[in-house]
PDB file of C-alpha atoms in Angstrom:
ATOM      1  CA  UNK A   1      77.423  93.946 126.827  1.00  0.00           C
ATOM      2  CA  UNK A   2      78.900  90.738 125.442  1.00  0.00           C
ATOM      3  CA  UNK A   3      82.161  90.981 123.564  1.00  0.00           C
ATOM      4  CA  UNK A   4      81.769  90.913 119.807  1.00  0.00           C
ATOM      5  CA  UNK A   5      83.049  87.889 117.953  1.00  0.00           C
ATOM      6  CA  UNK A   6      85.412  88.256 115.002  1.00  0.00           C
ATOM      7  CA  UNK A   7      82.547  87.399 112.669  1.00  0.00           C
ATOM      8  CA  UNK A   8      80.373  90.139 114.152  1.00  0.00           C
ATOM      9  CA  UNK A   9      83.211  92.641 113.813  1.00  0.00           C
ATOM     10  CA  UNK A  10      83.683  91.661 110.199  1.00  0.00           C
ATOM     11  CA  UNK A  11      79.936  92.063 109.563  1.00  0.00           C
ATOM     12  CA  UNK A  12      80.109  95.522 111.136  1.00  0.00           C
ATOM     13  CA  UNK A  13      82.951  96.406 108.778  1.00  0.00           C
ATOM     14  CA  UNK A  14      80.757  95.521 105.805  1.00  0.00           C
ATOM     15  CA  UNK A  15      78.069  98.124 106.586  1.00  0.00           C
ATOM     16  CA  UNK A  16      78.720 101.872 106.181  1.00  0.00           C
ATOM     17  CA  UNK A  17      76.805 102.721 109.373  1.00  0.00           C
ATOM     18  CA  UNK A  18      78.781 100.378 111.668  1.00  0.00           C
ATOM     19  CA  UNK A  19      82.024 100.446 109.687  1.00  0.00           C
ATOM     20  CA  UNK A  20      84.001 102.823 111.917  1.00  0.00           C
ATOM     21  CA  UNK A  21      82.870 101.065 115.077  1.00  0.00           C
ATOM     22  CA  UNK A  22      83.818  97.700 113.581  1.00  0.00           C
ATOM     23  CA  UNK A  23      87.201  99.048 112.579  1.00  0.00           C
ATOM     24  CA  UNK A  24      87.875 100.377 116.079  1.00  0.00           C
ATOM     25  CA  UNK A  25      86.945  97.022 117.618  1.00  0.00           C
ATOM     26  CA  UNK A  26      89.108  95.140 115.139  1.00  0.00           C
ATOM     27  CA  UNK A  27      92.093  97.352 115.739  1.00  0.00           C
ATOM     28  CA  UNK A  28      91.731  97.328 119.500  1.00  0.00           C
ATOM     29  CA  UNK A  29      91.739  93.547 119.429  1.00  0.00           C
ATOM     30  CA  UNK A  30      94.650  92.912 117.087  1.00  0.00           C
ATOM     31  CA  UNK A  31      96.811  96.046 116.923  1.00  0.00           C
ATOM     32  CA  UNK A  32      99.423  94.870 119.459  1.00  0.00           C
ATOM     33  CA  UNK A  33      99.724  91.380 118.056  1.00  0.00           C
ATOM     34  CA  UNK A  34     100.089  92.634 114.498  1.00  0.00           C
ATOM     35  CA  UNK A  35     102.398  95.474 115.563  1.00  0.00           C
ATOM     36  CA  UNK A  36     104.883  93.105 117.196  1.00  0.00           C
ATOM     37  CA  UNK A  37     104.822  90.795 114.211  1.00  0.00           C
ATOM     38  CA  UNK A  38     105.651  93.760 111.952  1.00  0.00           C
ATOM     39  CA  UNK A  39     108.178  95.215 114.356  1.00  0.00           C
ATOM     40  CA  UNK A  40     110.181  91.976 114.510  1.00  0.00           C
ATOM     41  CA  UNK A  41     110.393  92.046 110.716  1.00  0.00           C
ATOM     42  CA  UNK A  42     111.184  95.717 110.106  1.00  0.00           C
ATOM     43  CA  UNK A  43     113.048  96.404 113.426  1.00  0.00           C
ATOM     44  CA  UNK A  44     112.479 100.180 113.471  1.00  0.00           C
ATOM     45  CA  UNK A  45     109.450 101.544 115.393  1.00  0.00           C
ATOM     46  CA  UNK A  46     108.578 104.299 112.874  1.00  0.00           C
ATOM     47  CA  UNK A  47     108.640 101.818 110.017  1.00  0.00           C
ATOM     48  CA  UNK A  48     106.551  99.366 112.051  1.00  0.00           C
ATOM     49  CA  UNK A  49     103.998 102.103 112.779  1.00  0.00           C
ATOM     50  CA  UNK A  50     103.703 102.965 109.077  1.00  0.00           C
ATOM     51  CA  UNK A  51     103.300  99.341 108.069  1.00  0.00           C
ATOM     52  CA  UNK A  52     100.774  98.747 110.867  1.00  0.00           C
ATOM     53  CA  UNK A  53      98.685 101.701 109.717  1.00  0.00           C
ATOM     54  CA  UNK A  54      98.818 100.565 106.094  1.00  0.00           C
ATOM     55  CA  UNK A  55      97.731  97.095 107.191  1.00  0.00           C
ATOM     56  CA  UNK A  56      94.628  98.330 109.005  1.00  0.00           C
ATOM     57  CA  UNK A  57      93.801 100.942 106.348  1.00  0.00           C
ATOM     58  CA  UNK A  58      93.778  98.143 103.783  1.00  0.00           C
ATOM     59  CA  UNK A  59      91.580  96.072 106.091  1.00  0.00           C
ATOM     60  CA  UNK A  60      89.189  99.052 106.329  1.00  0.00           C
ATOM     61  CA  UNK A  61      89.087  99.609 102.577  1.00  0.00           C
ATOM     62  CA  UNK A  62      88.988  96.015 101.424  1.00  0.00           C
ATOM     63  CA  UNK A  63      86.892  94.403 104.152  1.00  0.00           C
ATOM     64  CA  UNK A  64      84.592  93.173 101.396  1.00  0.00           C
ATOM     65  CA  UNK A  65      87.355  90.989  99.952  1.00  0.00           C
ATOM     66  CA  UNK A  66      87.569  88.906 103.142  1.00  0.00           C
ATOM     67  CA  UNK A  67      85.457  85.809 102.523  1.00  0.00           C
ATOM     68  CA  UNK A  68      84.735  85.123 106.197  1.00  0.00           C
ATOM     69  CA  UNK A  69      85.777  81.457 105.891  1.00  0.00           C
ATOM     70  CA  UNK A  70      89.198  81.876 107.503  1.00  0.00           C
ATOM     71  CA  UNK A  71      89.977  83.587 110.800  1.00  0.00           C
ATOM     72  CA  UNK A  72      90.040  87.357 110.693  1.00  0.00           C
ATOM     73  CA  UNK A  73      93.485  87.529 112.299  1.00  0.00           C
ATOM     74  CA  UNK A  74      95.029  85.284 109.621  1.00  0.00           C
ATOM     75  CA  UNK A  75      93.614  87.737 107.080  1.00  0.00           C
ATOM     76  CA  UNK A  76      95.269  90.603 109.011  1.00  0.00           C
ATOM     77  CA  UNK A  77      98.558  88.663 109.172  1.00  0.00           C
ATOM     78  CA  UNK A  78      98.321  88.167 105.426  1.00  0.00           C
ATOM     79  CA  UNK A  79      97.865  91.885 104.778  1.00  0.00           C
ATOM     80  CA  UNK A  80     100.663  92.694 107.222  1.00  0.00           C
ATOM     81  CA  UNK A  81     102.992  90.187 105.565  1.00  0.00           C
ATOM     82  CA  UNK A  82     102.301  91.677 102.131  1.00  0.00           C
ATOM     83  CA  UNK A  83     102.873  95.171 103.491  1.00  0.00           C
ATOM     84  CA  UNK A  84     106.176  94.079 105.063  1.00  0.00           C
ATOM     85  CA  UNK A  85     107.300  92.539 101.777  1.00  0.00           C
ATOM     86  CA  UNK A  86     106.340  95.782  99.983  1.00  0.00           C
ATOM     87  CA  UNK A  87     108.311  97.693 102.606  1.00  0.00           C
ATOM     88  CA  UNK A  88     111.377  95.469 102.057  1.00  0.00           C
ATOM     89  CA  UNK A  89     111.140  96.070  98.317  1.00  0.00           C
ATOM     90  CA  UNK A  90     110.843  99.822  98.829  1.00  0.00           C
ATOM     91  CA  UNK A  91     113.709 100.143 101.253  1.00  0.00           C
ATOM     92  CA  UNK A  92     115.712  97.223  99.817  1.00  0.00           C
ATOM     93  CA  UNK A  93     116.287  96.039 103.321  1.00  0.00           C
ATOM     94  CA  UNK A  94     116.277  92.393 102.312  1.00  0.00           C
ATOM     95  CA  UNK A  95     119.864  92.622 101.160  1.00  0.00           C
ATOM     96  CA  UNK A  96     121.323  94.763 103.942  1.00  0.00           C
ATOM     97  CA  UNK A  97     124.644  93.724 105.321  1.00  0.00           C
ATOM     98  CA  UNK A  98     125.184  92.117 108.705  1.00  0.00           C
ATOM     99  CA  UNK A  99     126.990  95.207 109.977  1.00  0.00           C
ATOM    100  CA  UNK A 100     123.954  97.333 109.197  1.00  0.00           C
ATOM    101  CA  UNK A 101     121.647  94.899 111.004  1.00  0.00           C
ATOM    102  CA  UNK A 102     123.928  94.887 114.073  1.00  0.00           C
ATOM    103  CA  UNK A 103     124.033  98.655 114.007  1.00  0.00           C
ATOM    104  CA  UNK A 104     120.260  98.925 113.777  1.00  0.00           C
ATOM    105  CA  UNK A 105     119.772  96.455 116.626  1.00  0.00           C
ATOM    106  CA  UNK A 106     122.390  98.134 118.792  1.00  0.00           C
ATOM    107  CA  UNK A 107     120.624 101.440 118.265  1.00  0.00           C
ATOM    108  CA  UNK A 108     117.411  99.808 119.417  1.00  0.00           C
ATOM    109  CA  UNK A 109     119.151  98.507 122.518  1.00  0.00           C
ATOM    110  CA  UNK A 110     120.692 101.836 123.391  1.00  0.00           C
ATOM    111  CA  UNK A 111     117.304 103.515 122.919  1.00  0.00           C
ATOM    112  CA  UNK A 112     115.621 101.066 125.294  1.00  0.00           C
ATOM    113  CA  UNK A 113     118.475 101.131 127.796  1.00  0.00           C
ATOM    114  CA  UNK A 114     119.097  97.390 127.633  1.00  0.00           C
ATOM    115  CA  UNK A 115     121.801  95.804 129.804  1.00  0.00           C
ATOM    116  CA  UNK A 116     124.924  94.158 128.369  1.00  0.00           C
ATOM    117  CA  UNK A 117     123.586  90.799 129.579  1.00  0.00           C
ATOM    118  CA  UNK A 118     120.936  91.150 126.931  1.00  0.00           C
ATOM    119  CA  UNK A 119     123.542  90.846 124.201  1.00  0.00           C
ATOM    120  CA  UNK A 120     122.300  87.343 123.546  1.00  0.00           C
ATOM    121  CA  UNK A 121     118.902  88.790 122.645  1.00  0.00           C
ATOM    122  CA  UNK A 122     120.588  91.135 120.203  1.00  0.00           C
ATOM    123  CA  UNK A 123     122.488  88.276 118.621  1.00  0.00           C
ATOM    124  CA  UNK A 124     119.288  86.259 118.412  1.00  0.00           C
ATOM    125  CA  UNK A 125     117.518  89.070 116.546  1.00  0.00           C
ATOM    126  CA  UNK A 126     120.580  89.506 114.372  1.00  0.00           C
ATOM    127  CA  UNK A 127     120.462  85.824 113.440  1.00  0.00           C
ATOM    128  CA  UNK A 128     116.756  86.133 112.502  1.00  0.00           C
ATOM    129  CA  UNK A 129     117.376  89.232 110.418  1.00  0.00           C
ATOM    130  CA  UNK A 130     120.055  87.426 108.449  1.00  0.00           C
ATOM    131  CA  UNK A 131     117.610  84.748 107.326  1.00  0.00           C
ATOM    132  CA  UNK A 132     116.225  84.929 103.781  1.00  0.00           C
ATOM    133  CA  UNK A 133     112.954  86.874 103.596  1.00  0.00           C
ATOM    134  CA  UNK A 134     110.646  83.841 103.370  1.00  0.00           C
ATOM    135  CA  UNK A 135     112.394  81.947 106.190  1.00  0.00           C
ATOM    136  CA  UNK A 136     112.339  85.055 108.364  1.00  0.00           C
ATOM    137  CA  UNK A 137     108.594  85.428 107.927  1.00  0.00           C
ATOM    138  CA  UNK A 138     107.981  81.716 108.577  1.00  0.00           C
ATOM    139  CA  UNK A 139     110.232  81.730 111.633  1.00  0.00           C
ATOM    140  CA  UNK A 140     108.442  84.745 113.137  1.00  0.00           C
ATOM    141  CA  UNK A 141     104.978  83.331 112.498  1.00  0.00           C
ATOM    142  CA  UNK A 142     105.865  79.958 114.002  1.00  0.00           C
ATOM    143  CA  UNK A 143     108.289  80.790 116.775  1.00  0.00           C
ATOM    144  CA  UNK A 144     106.826  84.026 118.171  1.00  0.00           C
ATOM    145  CA  UNK A 145     103.191  83.971 117.100  1.00  0.00           C
ATOM    146  CA  UNK A 146     102.862  80.179 117.438  1.00  0.00           C
ATOM    147  CA  UNK A 147     100.570  79.896 114.450  1.00  0.00           C
ATOM    148  CA  UNK A 148      99.670  76.488 113.070  1.00  0.00           C
ATOM    149  CA  UNK A 149     100.953  75.415 109.673  1.00  0.00           C
ATOM    150  CA  UNK A 150      97.365  75.554 108.355  1.00  0.00           C
ATOM    151  CA  UNK A 151      97.103  79.202 109.397  1.00  0.00           C
ATOM    152  CA  UNK A 152     100.529  79.902 107.932  1.00  0.00           C
ATOM    153  CA  UNK A 153      99.394  78.311 104.673  1.00  0.00           C
ATOM    154  CA  UNK A 154      96.572  80.869 104.470  1.00  0.00           C
ATOM    155  CA  UNK A 155      98.918  83.745 105.245  1.00  0.00           C
ATOM    156  CA  UNK A 156     101.829  82.895 102.975  1.00  0.00           C
ATOM    157  CA  UNK A 157     100.089  80.858 100.282  1.00  0.00           C
ATOM    158  CA  UNK A 158     102.784  78.155 100.599  1.00  0.00           C
ATOM    159  CA  UNK A 159     102.075  74.498 101.369  1.00  0.00           C
ATOM    160  CA  UNK A 160     102.525  73.111 104.876  1.00  0.00           C
ATOM    161  CA  UNK A 161     105.429  70.951 103.646  1.00  0.00           C
ATOM    162  CA  UNK A 162     107.293  73.966 102.270  1.00  0.00           C
ATOM    163  CA  UNK A 163     106.640  75.920 105.454  1.00  0.00           C
ATOM    164  CA  UNK A 164     107.948  73.070 107.658  1.00  0.00           C
ATOM    165  CA  UNK A 165     111.095  72.885 105.540  1.00  0.00           C
ATOM    166  CA  UNK A 166     111.533  76.657 105.724  1.00  0.00           C
ATOM    167  CA  UNK A 167     111.099  76.643 109.482  1.00  0.00           C
ATOM    168  CA  UNK A 168     113.535  73.754 109.903  1.00  0.00           C
ATOM    169  CA  UNK A 169     116.224  75.522 107.852  1.00  0.00           C
ATOM    170  CA  UNK A 170     115.565  78.785 109.676  1.00  0.00           C
ATOM    171  CA  UNK A 171     116.012  77.253 113.167  1.00  0.00           C
ATOM    172  CA  UNK A 172     119.174  75.452 112.050  1.00  0.00           C
ATOM    173  CA  UNK A 173     120.649  78.681 110.705  1.00  0.00           C
ATOM    174  CA  UNK A 174     119.783  80.587 113.877  1.00  0.00           C
ATOM    175  CA  UNK A 175     121.313  77.840 116.029  1.00  0.00           C
ATOM    176  CA  UNK A 176     124.483  77.730 113.949  1.00  0.00           C
ATOM    177  CA  UNK A 177     124.838  81.494 114.077  1.00  0.00           C
ATOM    178  CA  UNK A 178     124.474  81.578 117.873  1.00  0.00           C
ATOM    179  CA  UNK A 179     126.701  78.511 118.424  1.00  0.00           C
ATOM    180  CA  UNK A 180     129.485  80.288 116.585  1.00  0.00           C
ATOM    181  CA  UNK A 181     128.977  83.433 118.619  1.00  0.00           C
TER     182      UNK A 181
ATOM    183  CA  UNK B   1     130.159  79.569 123.296  1.00  0.00           C
ATOM    184  CA  UNK B   2     130.747  75.848 122.859  1.00  0.00           C
ATOM    185  CA  UNK B   3     127.487  74.322 124.086  1.00  0.00           C
ATOM    186  CA  UNK B   4     124.463  73.919 121.765  1.00  0.00           C
ATOM    187  CA  UNK B   5     122.184  76.941 121.632  1.00  0.00           C
ATOM    188  CA  UNK B   6     118.922  76.461 123.506  1.00  0.00           C
ATOM    189  CA  UNK B   7     115.859  78.368 122.310  1.00  0.00           C
ATOM    190  CA  UNK B   8     114.323  78.121 125.781  1.00  0.00           C
ATOM    191  CA  UNK B   9     117.030  80.427 127.097  1.00  0.00           C
ATOM    192  CA  UNK B  10     115.631  83.208 124.937  1.00  0.00           C
ATOM    193  CA  UNK B  11     111.971  82.268 124.943  1.00  0.00           C
ATOM    194  CA  UNK B  12     109.702  84.887 123.384  1.00  0.00           C
ATOM    195  CA  UNK B  13     111.657  87.852 124.669  1.00  0.00           C
ATOM    196  CA  UNK B  14     111.944  90.808 122.365  1.00  0.00           C
ATOM    197  CA  UNK B  15     114.469  93.584 122.894  1.00  0.00           C
ATOM    198  CA  UNK B  16     112.256  96.295 121.421  1.00  0.00           C
ATOM    199  CA  UNK B  17     110.102  98.854 123.185  1.00  0.00           C
ATOM    200  CA  UNK B  18     107.431 101.292 122.023  1.00  0.00           C
ATOM    201  CA  UNK B  19     106.955 104.958 122.990  1.00  0.00           C
ATOM    202  CA  UNK B  20     104.594 105.591 125.878  1.00  0.00           C
ATOM    203  CA  UNK B  21     100.936 105.852 124.898  1.00  0.00           C
ATOM    204  CA  UNK B  22     101.576 104.582 121.389  1.00  0.00           C
ATOM    205  CA  UNK B  23      98.890 101.891 121.526  1.00  0.00           C
ATOM    206  CA  UNK B  24      96.360 104.321 123.031  1.00  0.00           C
ATOM    207  CA  UNK B  25      96.496 106.719 120.083  1.00  0.00           C
ATOM    208  CA  UNK B  26      97.213 104.510 117.122  1.00  0.00           C
ATOM    209  CA  UNK B  27      93.599 103.358 116.621  1.00  0.00           C
ATOM    210  CA  UNK B  28      92.078 106.837 116.289  1.00  0.00           C
ATOM    211  CA  UNK B  29      94.979 108.051 114.159  1.00  0.00           C
ATOM    212  CA  UNK B  30      94.656 105.105 111.805  1.00  0.00           C
ATOM    213  CA  UNK B  31      90.876 105.528 111.563  1.00  0.00           C
ATOM    214  CA  UNK B  32      91.299 109.172 110.514  1.00  0.00           C
ATOM    215  CA  UNK B  33      93.845 108.125 107.884  1.00  0.00           C
ATOM    216  CA  UNK B  34      91.592 105.322 106.636  1.00  0.00           C
ATOM    217  CA  UNK B  35      88.655 107.737 106.224  1.00  0.00           C
ATOM    218  CA  UNK B  36      90.860 110.233 104.363  1.00  0.00           C
ATOM    219  CA  UNK B  37      92.165 107.500 102.077  1.00  0.00           C
ATOM    220  CA  UNK B  38      88.623 106.316 101.407  1.00  0.00           C
ATOM    221  CA  UNK B  39      87.521 109.882 100.586  1.00  0.00           C
ATOM    222  CA  UNK B  40      90.433 110.335  98.188  1.00  0.00           C
ATOM    223  CA  UNK B  41      89.655 107.013  96.532  1.00  0.00           C
ATOM    224  CA  UNK B  42      86.018 108.085  96.133  1.00  0.00           C
ATOM    225  CA  UNK B  43      87.050 111.383  94.510  1.00  0.00           C
ATOM    226  CA  UNK B  44      89.470 109.505  92.241  1.00  0.00           C
ATOM    227  CA  UNK B  45      86.653 107.133  91.214  1.00  0.00           C
ATOM    228  CA  UNK B  46      84.387 110.117  90.399  1.00  0.00           C
ATOM    229  CA  UNK B  47      87.153 111.770  88.357  1.00  0.00           C
ATOM    230  CA  UNK B  48      87.724 108.525  86.471  1.00  0.00           C
ATOM    231  CA  UNK B  49      83.999 108.154  85.766  1.00  0.00           C
ATOM    232  CA  UNK B  50      83.729 111.771  84.604  1.00  0.00           C
ATOM    233  CA  UNK B  51      86.829 111.404  82.395  1.00  0.00           C
ATOM    234  CA  UNK B  52      85.449 108.230  80.816  1.00  0.00           C
ATOM    235  CA  UNK B  53      82.046 109.883  80.258  1.00  0.00           C
ATOM    236  CA  UNK B  54      83.672 112.987  78.750  1.00  0.00           C
ATOM    237  CA  UNK B  55      85.836 110.861  76.447  1.00  0.00           C
ATOM    238  CA  UNK B  56      82.786 108.896  75.300  1.00  0.00           C
ATOM    239  CA  UNK B  57      80.855 112.125  74.721  1.00  0.00           C
ATOM    240  CA  UNK B  58      83.677 113.543  72.623  1.00  0.00           C
ATOM    241  CA  UNK B  59      83.939 110.317  70.615  1.00  0.00           C
ATOM    242  CA  UNK B  60      80.163 110.230  70.007  1.00  0.00           C
ATOM    243  CA  UNK B  61      80.134 113.929  69.053  1.00  0.00           C
ATOM    244  CA  UNK B  62      82.962 113.452  66.564  1.00  0.00           C
ATOM    245  CA  UNK B  63      81.247 110.368  65.119  1.00  0.00           C
ATOM    246  CA  UNK B  64      77.941 112.248  64.777  1.00  0.00           C
ATOM    247  CA  UNK B  65      79.654 115.258  63.249  1.00  0.00           C
ATOM    248  CA  UNK B  66      81.377 113.098  60.658  1.00  0.00           C
ATOM    249  CA  UNK B  67      78.152 111.205  59.947  1.00  0.00           C
ATOM    250  CA  UNK B  68      75.976 114.314  59.587  1.00  0.00           C
ATOM    251  CA  UNK B  69      78.616 116.067  57.488  1.00  0.00           C
ATOM    252  CA  UNK B  70      78.473 113.435  54.707  1.00  0.00           C
ATOM    253  CA  UNK B  71      74.724 113.691  53.771  1.00  0.00           C
ATOM    254  CA  UNK B  72      75.078 117.481  53.394  1.00  0.00           C
ATOM    255  CA  UNK B  73      77.623 117.000  50.660  1.00  0.00           C
ATOM    256  CA  UNK B  74      75.360 114.460  48.940  1.00  0.00           C
ATOM    257  CA  UNK B  75      72.326 116.799  48.957  1.00  0.00           C
ATOM    258  CA  UNK B  76      74.467 119.580  47.551  1.00  0.00           C
ATOM    259  CA  UNK B  77      75.390 117.279  44.672  1.00  0.00           C
ATOM    260  CA  UNK B  78      71.736 116.387  44.085  1.00  0.00           C
ATOM    261  CA  UNK B  79      70.798 120.034  43.838  1.00  0.00           C
ATOM    262  CA  UNK B  80      73.717 121.041  41.697  1.00  0.00           C
ATOM    263  CA  UNK B  81      73.542 118.206  39.159  1.00  0.00           C
ATOM    264  CA  UNK B  82      70.109 118.920  37.619  1.00  0.00           C
ATOM    265  CA  UNK B  83      70.889 122.614  37.523  1.00  0.00           C
ATOM    266  CA  UNK B  84      73.993 122.207  35.385  1.00  0.00           C
ATOM    267  CA  UNK B  85      72.337 121.275  32.027  1.00  0.00           C
ATOM    268  CA  UNK B  86      70.206 124.388  32.240  1.00  0.00           C
ATOM    269  CA  UNK B  87      73.267 126.594  31.892  1.00  0.00           C
ATOM    270  CA  UNK B  88      74.181 127.589  28.388  1.00  0.00           C
ATOM    271  CA  UNK B  89      77.382 125.974  27.144  1.00  0.00           C
ATOM    272  CA  UNK B  90      79.141 129.250  26.627  1.00  0.00           C
ATOM    273  CA  UNK B  91      78.344 130.365  30.172  1.00  0.00           C
ATOM    274  CA  UNK B  92      79.601 127.126  31.788  1.00  0.00           C
ATOM    275  CA  UNK B  93      82.822 127.336  29.815  1.00  0.00           C
ATOM    276  CA  UNK B  94      83.296 130.924  30.809  1.00  0.00           C
ATOM    277  CA  UNK B  95      82.742 130.347  34.522  1.00  0.00           C
ATOM    278  CA  UNK B  96      84.898 128.212  36.792  1.00  0.00           C
ATOM    279  CA  UNK B  97      82.974 124.909  37.096  1.00  0.00           C
ATOM    280  CA  UNK B  98      85.050 123.556  39.985  1.00  0.00           C
ATOM    281  CA  UNK B  99      83.946 126.388  42.238  1.00  0.00           C
ATOM    282  CA  UNK B 100      80.817 125.326  44.212  1.00  0.00           C
ATOM    283  CA  UNK B 101      77.751 127.489  43.801  1.00  0.00           C
ATOM    284  CA  UNK B 102      76.334 129.335  46.818  1.00  0.00           C
ATOM    285  CA  UNK B 103      73.259 127.626  48.295  1.00  0.00           C
ATOM    286  CA  UNK B 104      71.057 130.713  47.680  1.00  0.00           C
ATOM    287  CA  UNK B 105      71.855 130.696  43.961  1.00  0.00           C
ATOM    288  CA  UNK B 106      70.998 127.021  43.726  1.00  0.00           C
ATOM    289  CA  UNK B 107      67.587 127.674  45.233  1.00  0.00           C
ATOM    290  CA  UNK B 108      66.907 130.392  42.647  1.00  0.00           C
ATOM    291  CA  UNK B 109      67.494 128.204  39.627  1.00  0.00           C
ATOM    292  CA  UNK B 110      64.851 128.780  36.921  1.00  0.00           C
ATOM    293  CA  UNK B 111      63.108 125.446  37.556  1.00  0.00           C
ATOM    294  CA  UNK B 112      60.267 127.196  39.417  1.00  0.00           C
ATOM    295  CA  UNK B 113      60.133 130.285  37.175  1.00  0.00           C
ATOM    296  CA  UNK B 114      59.656 128.336  33.943  1.00  0.00           C
ATOM    297  CA  UNK B 115      55.904 127.538  34.261  1.00  0.00           C
ATOM    298  CA  UNK B 116      55.186 131.202  35.060  1.00  0.00           C
ATOM    299  CA  UNK B 117      56.966 132.341  31.882  1.00  0.00           C
ATOM    300  CA  UNK B 118      55.148 129.806  29.690  1.00  0.00           C
ATOM    301  CA  UNK B 119      51.831 130.710  31.245  1.00  0.00           C
ATOM    302  CA  UNK B 120      52.477 134.396  30.632  1.00  0.00           C
ATOM    303  CA  UNK B 121      53.508 133.729  27.093  1.00  0.00           C
ATOM    304  CA  UNK B 122      50.456 131.612  26.414  1.00  0.00           C
ATOM    305  CA  UNK B 123      48.143 134.145  28.055  1.00  0.00           C
ATOM    306  CA  UNK B 124      49.498 136.924  25.887  1.00  0.00           C
ATOM    307  CA  UNK B 125      49.060 134.948  22.676  1.00  0.00           C
ATOM    308  CA  UNK B 126      46.030 135.449  20.450  1.00  0.00           C
ATOM    309  CA  UNK B 127      43.825 132.568  19.316  1.00  0.00           C
ATOM    310  CA  UNK B 128      45.342 132.605  15.825  1.00  0.00           C
ATOM    311  CA  UNK B 129      48.862 132.476  17.270  1.00  0.00           C
ATOM    312  CA  UNK B 130      47.905 129.577  19.518  1.00  0.00           C
ATOM    313  CA  UNK B 131      46.479 127.604  16.599  1.00  0.00           C
ATOM    314  CA  UNK B 132      49.632 128.257  14.589  1.00  0.00           C
ATOM    315  CA  UNK B 133      51.792 127.180  17.502  1.00  0.00           C
ATOM    316  CA  UNK B 134      49.771 123.985  17.935  1.00  0.00           C
ATOM    317  CA  UNK B 135      50.194 123.171  14.267  1.00  0.00           C
ATOM    318  CA  UNK B 136      53.923 123.766  14.465  1.00  0.00           C
ATOM    319  CA  UNK B 137      54.279 121.545  17.526  1.00  0.00           C
ATOM    320  CA  UNK B 138      52.220 118.803  15.918  1.00  0.00           C
ATOM    321  CA  UNK B 139      54.481 118.927  12.848  1.00  0.00           C
ATOM    322  CA  UNK B 140      57.583 118.780  14.989  1.00  0.00           C
ATOM    323  CA  UNK B 141      56.324 115.795  16.973  1.00  0.00           C
ATOM    324  CA  UNK B 142      55.362 114.011  13.795  1.00  0.00           C
ATOM    325  CA  UNK B 143      58.732 114.766  12.311  1.00  0.00           C
ATOM    326  CA  UNK B 144      60.447 113.382  15.502  1.00  0.00           C
ATOM    327  CA  UNK B 145      58.474 110.169  15.218  1.00  0.00           C
ATOM    328  CA  UNK B 146      59.661 109.729  11.667  1.00  0.00           C
ATOM    329  CA  UNK B 147      63.332 110.432  12.439  1.00  0.00           C
ATOM    330  CA  UNK B 148      63.720 108.447  15.701  1.00  0.00           C
ATOM    331  CA  UNK B 149      63.072 105.021  14.232  1.00  0.00           C
TER     332      UNK B 149
END
């Protein structure tokens, strides 16, 4: 059986009979990609799991609001981004201090049994976490997920020019932070 | 670290890991949650609809009650007003006029009994008495005509 296209999956989501099947296909296709995007923003696995579930539950409930003109994964990124922002507001993690970020990241490293040579990775994540919320989101979308500025426009609602500026400032800040390390 | 940081050194590496089997279970777990959430939302929508309907019903009932209550008072007035002049002056002064009369009493006002009494009276009268009465009435009417001008 041929693999379903995103459009077919979305059509399945629209009908009550095929809704659950469509949801399963959608999640199987994008869960890892969306999970890692969320995880890089919220750091903690449990938080990432909650946000991931909320993202796909919203996709299940509001499938009718997707117009089908854009790509289905940009729509998922958009929901995930909004959920992450809501999570930041709830936990007020946008204003956490550098020490707290380092502590959180170090805990992650100790949990995963990372070597000391991977300290640079920790510092890199630390630098990203210190970016302002918008720049952090833009940096993750561009650097890790390699999305185009047009796709990022759909996700964030900002213009391509603003996004390019945000990304430029974000990379400069990360570089400066790591150069001083 | 003096040399310029190079992003290629890091690449797309991420220091995080996920628990074993996490991605195998997450789909079914999320689907169950999504269904539950949908069910709750459906129940909430029904409750909202029922609440709105109940509120509307109460509002309509109150409006109808107030509307139907007003004509009752008006009909009472209609019944009471013509009955009042029938009462003798002494009786109306003696009784409390502000106190509303019971509906049964209003129905028994002598408006219906009057023709029966007159008929009885006329039936009991002799021919001579009737002629005398007719003469008297004629005189009275004639006298009224003379005085009203």
